[in-house]
CSV table of C-alpha atoms in Angstrom, one decimal:
chain,number,residue,atom,x,y,z
A,1,MET,CA,88.6,31.1,-39.5
A,2,LYS,CA,87.9,30.5,-35.8
A,3,GLU,CA,84.2,30.6,-34.8
A,4,THR,CA,82.5,30.6,-31.4
A,5,THR,CA,78.8,29.7,-30.8
A,6,ALA,CA,77.0,30.0,-27.5
A,7,PHE,CA,74.7,27.2,-26.1
A,8,GLY,CA,73.4,27.7,-22.6
A,9,PRO,CA,76.3,27.5,-20.2
A,10,PHE,CA,78.6,26.3,-23.0
A,11,GLU,CA,80.7,27.9,-25.7
A,12,ILE,CA,81.5,25.9,-28.8
A,13,SER,CA,84.7,27.0,-30.5
A,14,THR,CA,86.9,26.0,-33.5
A,15,ASP,CA,90.0,27.5,-31.9
A,16,PRO,CA,92.5,24.6,-31.8
A,17,ALA,CA,94.6,26.4,-29.1
A,18,ARG,CA,91.7,25.9,-26.6
A,19,LEU,CA,91.6,22.2,-27.0
A,20,ASP,CA,92.4,20.1,-23.9
A,21,ARG,CA,94.3,17.4,-25.8
A,22,GLU,CA,94.9,15.3,-22.8
A,23,ARG,CA,91.2,15.2,-22.0
A,24,VAL,CA,90.2,14.5,-25.6
A,25,HIS,CA,92.6,11.6,-25.7
A,26,HIS,CA,91.4,10.2,-22.4
A,27,TRP,CA,87.8,10.4,-23.4
A,28,LEU,CA,88.3,8.7,-26.8
A,29,SER,CA,90.9,6.1,-25.8
A,30,THR,CA,89.0,4.9,-22.7
A,31,ASP,CA,85.3,5.5,-23.4
A,32,ALA,CA,84.6,5.7,-27.1
A,33,TYR,CA,84.0,2.3,-28.8
A,34,TRP,CA,85.6,3.5,-32.0
A,35,ALA,CA,88.8,4.8,-30.5
A,36,LEU,CA,89.6,2.5,-27.6
A,37,GLY,CA,93.3,2.2,-27.1
A,38,ARG,CA,94.1,5.0,-29.5
A,39,THR,CA,97.5,6.4,-28.6
A,40,ARG,CA,98.1,10.0,-27.6
A,41,ALA,CA,100.5,10.4,-30.6
A,42,THR,CA,97.8,9.2,-33.0
A,43,GLN,CA,95.2,11.5,-31.4
A,44,ASP,CA,97.5,14.5,-31.6
A,45,ARG,CA,98.1,13.8,-35.4
A,46,ALA,CA,94.3,13.5,-35.9
A,47,ILE,CA,93.7,16.8,-34.2
A,48,ASP,CA,96.5,18.5,-36.1
A,49,GLY,CA,95.1,17.3,-39.5
A,50,SER,CA,91.5,18.2,-38.7
A,51,LEU,CA,89.0,20.9,-38.1
A,52,ASN,CA,88.2,20.7,-34.4
A,53,PHE,CA,85.2,21.7,-32.3
A,54,GLY,CA,85.4,22.0,-28.6
A,55,ALA,CA,82.6,22.8,-26.2
A,56,TYR,CA,83.6,24.6,-23.0
A,57,ASP,CA,81.8,25.4,-19.8
A,58,THR,CA,81.7,29.2,-19.7
A,59,ALA,CA,81.9,29.2,-15.8
A,60,THR,CA,85.0,27.0,-15.5
A,61,GLY,CA,86.5,26.9,-18.9
A,62,SER,CA,86.7,23.2,-18.8
A,63,MET,CA,86.1,21.2,-21.9
A,64,ALA,CA,82.7,19.3,-22.0
A,65,ALA,CA,82.5,18.0,-25.6
A,66,TYR,CA,84.6,17.4,-28.7
A,67,ALA,CA,84.1,16.7,-32.5
A,68,ARG,CA,86.4,16.8,-35.4
A,69,VAL,CA,86.0,17.0,-39.2
A,70,VAL,CA,88.4,15.7,-41.8
A,71,THR,CA,87.8,17.8,-44.9
A,72,ASP,CA,89.3,19.3,-48.0
A,73,GLY,CA,87.1,22.3,-47.3
A,74,ALA,CA,85.6,22.2,-50.8
A,75,THR,CA,83.9,18.9,-51.7
A,76,PHE,CA,83.9,16.4,-48.9
A,77,ALA,CA,83.9,16.1,-45.1
A,78,TRP,CA,83.9,13.2,-42.6
A,79,LEU,CA,82.5,14.1,-39.2
A,80,CYS,CA,84.1,11.9,-36.5
A,81,ASP,CA,85.1,11.6,-32.9
A,82,VAL,CA,81.9,13.3,-31.6
A,83,TYR,CA,82.0,12.9,-27.8
A,84,VAL,CA,80.2,14.5,-24.9
A,85,ALA,CA,81.5,14.1,-21.4
A,86,PRO,CA,79.2,11.9,-19.3
A,87,GLU,CA,78.5,14.8,-16.8
A,88,ALA,CA,77.4,17.1,-19.7
A,89,ARG,CA,75.1,14.6,-21.4
A,90,GLY,CA,71.3,14.8,-21.6
A,91,GLY,CA,71.0,18.6,-22.0
A,92,GLY,CA,71.3,18.9,-25.7
A,93,LEU,CA,75.0,19.7,-25.9
A,94,GLY,CA,75.6,16.9,-28.5
A,95,THR,CA,72.9,18.3,-30.7
A,96,ALA,CA,74.3,21.8,-30.3
A,97,LEU,CA,77.8,20.5,-31.2
A,98,VAL,CA,76.6,18.8,-34.4
A,99,GLU,CA,74.6,22.0,-35.3
A,100,ALA,CA,77.7,24.1,-34.9
A,101,VAL,CA,79.6,21.7,-37.2
A,102,ARG,CA,76.8,21.8,-39.8
A,103,ASP,CA,76.5,25.5,-39.7
A,104,HIS,CA,80.3,26.0,-39.9
A,105,LEU,CA,80.5,23.7,-43.0
A,106,ALA,CA,77.3,25.0,-44.7
A,107,PRO,CA,78.9,28.0,-46.5
A,108,ARG,CA,81.5,25.8,-48.1
A,109,GLY,CA,79.0,24.0,-50.3
A,110,LEU,CA,80.4,20.6,-49.7
A,111,LYS,CA,78.8,17.9,-51.9
A,112,ARG,CA,78.9,15.2,-49.1
A,113,ILE,CA,79.4,15.0,-45.4
A,114,VAL,CA,79.7,11.5,-44.0
A,115,LEU,CA,79.9,9.8,-40.6
A,116,ALA,CA,79.9,6.4,-39.1
A,117,THR,CA,78.0,5.5,-35.9
A,118,GLU,CA,76.8,2.3,-34.2
A,119,ASP,CA,74.4,4.0,-31.8
A,120,ALA,CA,73.5,7.6,-32.6
A,121,HIS,CA,71.5,7.3,-35.8
A,122,GLY,CA,68.5,9.3,-34.3
A,123,LEU,CA,70.7,12.2,-33.4
A,124,TYR,CA,72.3,12.5,-36.8
A,125,GLU,CA,69.0,12.0,-38.6
A,126,LYS,CA,67.8,15.3,-37.1
A,127,PHE,CA,70.4,17.0,-39.3
A,128,GLY,CA,69.5,15.2,-42.5
A,129,PHE,CA,72.0,12.4,-42.3
A,130,ARG,CA,70.7,9.2,-43.9
A,131,PRO,CA,72.1,5.7,-44.6
A,132,LEU,CA,74.1,5.6,-47.8
A,133,GLU,CA,71.9,5.4,-50.8
A,134,ALA,CA,74.3,3.2,-52.7
A,135,PRO,CA,76.6,1.5,-50.1
A,136,ASP,CA,77.9,-0.8,-52.8
A,137,ARG,CA,79.7,2.2,-54.4
A,138,TRP,CA,81.8,2.8,-51.3
A,139,MET,CA,84.9,0.9,-50.4
A,140,ALA,CA,87.4,1.0,-47.6
A,141,LEU,CA,91.0,0.1,-47.2
A,142,GLY,CA,92.2,-0.9,-43.7
A,143,ALA,CA,90.7,-2.2,-40.5
A,144,ARG,CA,87.0,-3.0,-40.4
C-alpha cells in the first residue's frame, strides 16, 4: 500500500515509481560512509527488494531524502540507507522521514526493528531505538 505524508514543504511517499534512483545512488555511493562505492546495479537491487521512502520538495518535485526498510512485513525490519540531501538538512526532514517509517510499520506489529549507525544515535533514540540489550546473541556473516 502506497502512503504519502506531508511535512512542511515536503511530501514523504512510499511510491517506488517516484524514486529518483540515480540521485539515491549518487547520494549513497559518494556521500554515505556505509555505502561508499556501492554500484548502481547493487543499489537498484536493494531498492527493488525493499520498502522505500522518498521525500520530495512539493514545489519542484525533486527528491530531498531517502530511506529504505528490509522487512518480511510480519516479524522483523531493518531500517537502512537513511539519507537527507545536504541542502535539506537542519529542518527536521530526517526526523519526519524516520517518523513516517515508524508510523508505516506500526500497524504490522513487528517484534523488532533494527538499524546500524555510527553517528546518529540521538536521532534514533527519539523514536525508542536503544543499543542491543544482548549483543552477544547477534551474529553476522560477511563484511564488517
